[in-house]
Coordinates of C-alpha atoms in Angstrom, one line a residue:
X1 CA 56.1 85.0 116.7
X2 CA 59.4 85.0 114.5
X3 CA 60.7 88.5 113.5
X4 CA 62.5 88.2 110.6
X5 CA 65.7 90.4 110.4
X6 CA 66.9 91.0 107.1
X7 CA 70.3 92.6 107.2
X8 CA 74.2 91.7 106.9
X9 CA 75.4 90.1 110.0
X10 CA 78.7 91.9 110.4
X11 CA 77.0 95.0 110.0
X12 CA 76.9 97.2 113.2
X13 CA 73.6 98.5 112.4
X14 CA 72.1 94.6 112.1
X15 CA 73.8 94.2 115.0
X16 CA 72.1 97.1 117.4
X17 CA 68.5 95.4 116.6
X18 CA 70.0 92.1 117.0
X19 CA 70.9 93.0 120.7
X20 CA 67.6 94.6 121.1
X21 CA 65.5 91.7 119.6
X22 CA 68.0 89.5 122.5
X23 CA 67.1 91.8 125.6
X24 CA 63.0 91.3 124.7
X25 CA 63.9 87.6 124.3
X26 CA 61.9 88.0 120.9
X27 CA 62.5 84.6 118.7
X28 CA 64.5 86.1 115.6
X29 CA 65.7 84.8 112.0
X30 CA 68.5 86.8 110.5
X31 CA 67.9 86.8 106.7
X32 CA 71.7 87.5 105.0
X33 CA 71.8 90.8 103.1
X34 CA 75.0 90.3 101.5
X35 CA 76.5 93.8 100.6
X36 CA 79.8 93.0 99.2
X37 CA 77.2 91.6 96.4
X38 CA 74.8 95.1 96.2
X39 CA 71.7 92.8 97.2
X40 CA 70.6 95.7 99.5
X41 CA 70.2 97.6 96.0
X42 CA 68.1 94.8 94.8
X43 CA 64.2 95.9 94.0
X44 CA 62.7 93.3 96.4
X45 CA 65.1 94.8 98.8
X46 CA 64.2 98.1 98.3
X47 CA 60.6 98.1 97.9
X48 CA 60.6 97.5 101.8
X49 CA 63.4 99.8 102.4
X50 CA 63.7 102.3 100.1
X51 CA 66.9 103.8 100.6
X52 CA 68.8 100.8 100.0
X53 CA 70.3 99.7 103.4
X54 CA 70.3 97.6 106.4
X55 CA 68.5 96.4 108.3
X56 CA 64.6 96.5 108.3
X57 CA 62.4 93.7 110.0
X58 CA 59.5 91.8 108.6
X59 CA 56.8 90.4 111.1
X60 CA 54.4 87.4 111.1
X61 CA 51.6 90.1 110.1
X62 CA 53.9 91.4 107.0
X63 CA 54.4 94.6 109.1
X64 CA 57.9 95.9 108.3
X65 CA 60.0 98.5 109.9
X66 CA 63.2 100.5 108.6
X67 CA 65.7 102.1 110.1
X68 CA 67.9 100.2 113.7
X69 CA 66.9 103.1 116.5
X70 CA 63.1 102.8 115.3
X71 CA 63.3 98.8 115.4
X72 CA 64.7 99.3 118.5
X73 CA 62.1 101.0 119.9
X74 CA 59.1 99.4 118.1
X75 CA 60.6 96.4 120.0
X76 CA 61.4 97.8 123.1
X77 CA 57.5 99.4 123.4
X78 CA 55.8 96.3 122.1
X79 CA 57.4 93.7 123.9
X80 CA 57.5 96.0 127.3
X81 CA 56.4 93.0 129.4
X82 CA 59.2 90.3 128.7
X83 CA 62.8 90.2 128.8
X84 CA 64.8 93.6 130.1
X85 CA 63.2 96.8 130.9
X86 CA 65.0 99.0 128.4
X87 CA 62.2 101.9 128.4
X88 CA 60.9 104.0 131.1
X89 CA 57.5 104.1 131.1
X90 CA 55.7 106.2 128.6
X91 CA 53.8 107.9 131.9
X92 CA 56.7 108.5 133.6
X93 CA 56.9 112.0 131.5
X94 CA 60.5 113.2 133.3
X95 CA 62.1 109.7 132.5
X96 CA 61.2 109.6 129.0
X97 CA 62.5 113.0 128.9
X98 CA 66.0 112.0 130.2
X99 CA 65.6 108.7 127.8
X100 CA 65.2 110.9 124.6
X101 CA 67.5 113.7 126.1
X102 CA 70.2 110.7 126.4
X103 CA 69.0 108.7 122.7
X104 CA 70.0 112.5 121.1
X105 CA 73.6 112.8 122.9
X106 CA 73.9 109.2 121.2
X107 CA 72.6 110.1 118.1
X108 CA 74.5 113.2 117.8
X109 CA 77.4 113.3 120.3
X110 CA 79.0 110.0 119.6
X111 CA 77.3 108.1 116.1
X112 CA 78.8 110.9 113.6
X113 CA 82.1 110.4 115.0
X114 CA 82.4 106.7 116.1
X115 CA 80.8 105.3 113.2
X116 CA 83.0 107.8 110.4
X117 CA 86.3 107.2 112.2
X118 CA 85.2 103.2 111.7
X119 CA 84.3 104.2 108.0
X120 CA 87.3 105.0 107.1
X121 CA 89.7 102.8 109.0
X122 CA 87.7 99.5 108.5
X123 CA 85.1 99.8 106.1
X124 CA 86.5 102.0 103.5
X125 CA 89.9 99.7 103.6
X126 CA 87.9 96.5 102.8
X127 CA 86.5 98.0 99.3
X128 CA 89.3 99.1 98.4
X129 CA 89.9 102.5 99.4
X130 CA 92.4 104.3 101.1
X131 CA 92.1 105.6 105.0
X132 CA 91.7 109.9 105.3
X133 CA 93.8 109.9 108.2
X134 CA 93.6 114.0 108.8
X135 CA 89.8 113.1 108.5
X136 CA 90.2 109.9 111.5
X137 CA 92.2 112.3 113.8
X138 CA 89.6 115.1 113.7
X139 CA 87.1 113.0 114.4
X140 CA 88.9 111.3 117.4
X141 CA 89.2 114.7 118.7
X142 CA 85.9 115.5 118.3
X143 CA 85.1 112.5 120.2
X144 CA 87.7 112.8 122.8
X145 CA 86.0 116.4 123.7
X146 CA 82.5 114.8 123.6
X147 CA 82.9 111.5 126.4
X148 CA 84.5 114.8 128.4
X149 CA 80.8 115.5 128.6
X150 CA 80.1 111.4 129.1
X151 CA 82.2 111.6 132.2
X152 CA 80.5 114.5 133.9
X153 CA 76.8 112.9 133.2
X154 CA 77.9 109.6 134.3
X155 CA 79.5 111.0 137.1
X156 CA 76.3 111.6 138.6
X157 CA 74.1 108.5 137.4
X158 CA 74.7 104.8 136.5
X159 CA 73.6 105.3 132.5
X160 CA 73.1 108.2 130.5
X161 CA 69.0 108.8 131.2
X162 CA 69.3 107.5 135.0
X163 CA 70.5 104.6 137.2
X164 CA 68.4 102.3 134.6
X165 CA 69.7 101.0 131.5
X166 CA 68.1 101.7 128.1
X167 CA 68.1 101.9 124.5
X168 CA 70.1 104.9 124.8
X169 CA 72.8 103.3 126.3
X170 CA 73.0 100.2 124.5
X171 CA 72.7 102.0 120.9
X172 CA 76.2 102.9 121.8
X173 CA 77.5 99.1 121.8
X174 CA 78.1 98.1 117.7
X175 CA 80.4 101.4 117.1
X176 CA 81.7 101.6 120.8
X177 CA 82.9 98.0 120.0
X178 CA 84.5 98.4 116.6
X179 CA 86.7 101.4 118.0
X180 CA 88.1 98.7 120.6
X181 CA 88.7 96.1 117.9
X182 CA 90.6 98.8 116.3
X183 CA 92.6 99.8 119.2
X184 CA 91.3 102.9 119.7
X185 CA 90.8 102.6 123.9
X186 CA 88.6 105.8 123.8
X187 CA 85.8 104.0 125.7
X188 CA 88.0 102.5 128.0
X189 CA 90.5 105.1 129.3
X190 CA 91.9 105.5 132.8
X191 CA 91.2 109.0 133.0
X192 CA 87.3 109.1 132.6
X193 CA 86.4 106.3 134.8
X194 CA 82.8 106.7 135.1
X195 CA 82.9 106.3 131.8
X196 CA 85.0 102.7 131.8
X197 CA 82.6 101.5 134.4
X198 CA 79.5 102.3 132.1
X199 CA 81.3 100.6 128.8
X200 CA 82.2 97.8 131.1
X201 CA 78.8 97.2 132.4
X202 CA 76.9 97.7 129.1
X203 CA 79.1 95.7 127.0
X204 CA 79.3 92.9 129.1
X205 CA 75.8 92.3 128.9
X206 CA 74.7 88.6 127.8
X207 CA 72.4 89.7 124.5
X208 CA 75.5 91.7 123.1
X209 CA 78.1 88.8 123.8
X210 CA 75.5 86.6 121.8
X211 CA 75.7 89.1 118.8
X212 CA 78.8 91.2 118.6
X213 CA 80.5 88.7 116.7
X214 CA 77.5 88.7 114.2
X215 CA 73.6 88.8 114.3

């Protein structure tokens, strides 16, 4: 079975179920969204995601699925058997704890600050606009404080929800990356070195080197 991905390949969210769709070694076919052109506005578009943005997925069945943390775990969960195991299993009720204890510090700890400090110094430069640096050096702050907190959980296990990779972890790659390619070393500093080993080892991963450069 072919999912079909329908997204912008340079977008980081495109990008996060790309890698996923890679560690389930699940045949995919990116179908180009192109958003410099508003075809993520168009009604085809959004009558299968409704608010207008990428990605969503489209299987054999016509089953389709918004939104890149809910792909990734629709993927994850279905295809449990092949490729990486990137979930604890659903019995396990103390891992899956940790899991969705360490999907939230994603979700809230790092997304809001990675992804508007990329906003505004990538994104928001290539329409047009004009970079709110007062705005990119609160958020760096912000973030600075939170991988403080990185450094101590990491301290103590491999990844973020135990010595296992998962989703949690690997959300982390599409923004985590655009910060480096920026030159902002955040990820990669001397003085949290728990956290250096953890970007190292998740970001060298073969399924992100296939997509980082596009889906």
């Amino acid at each position: 079975m072919t999912v079909k991905l329908y997204g912008f390949p340079f977008s980081t969210c495109t990008r996060r179920v790309a890698l996923i769709l890679k560690e389930k070694n699940v045949p995919f076919e990116v179908i180009s969204v192109d958003l410099s052109k508003g075809e993520q506005k168009a009604a085809d578009f959004v009558a299968k995601q409704p608010f207008g943005q990428v990605p969503y997925i489209v299987e054999e069945d016509g089953f389709a699925l918004f939104e890149s943390r809910a792909i990734g775990r629709y993927i994850a969960t279905k295809y449990a058997a092949q490729g990486e195991k990137i979930l604890p299993d659903p019995s396990d009720l103390k891992a899956t704890a940790l899991f969705e204890q360490a999907a939230s510090i994603e979700t809230s700890n790092f997304d809001p600050f990675a992804s508007s400090v990329a906003y505004e110094k990538v994104i928001k430069v290539r329409y047009g606009g004009e970079t709110d640096v007062k705005l990119v050096e609160s958020h760096l702050n912000t973030l600075n404080a939170k991988l403080d907190a990185y450094e101590v959980i990491l301290s103590k296990t491999k990844y973020l929800a135990g010595n296992s990779v998962t989703l949690a972890d690997l959300f982390h790659l599409p923004y985590g990356t655009m910060l480096g390619t920026i030159g902002i070393d955040l990820l990669t500093a001397e003085n949290r070195p728990n956290v250096a080993r953890w970007w190292k080892d998740i970001s060298s991963r073969p399924s992100w080197q296939a997509v980082k450069d596009r889906a």
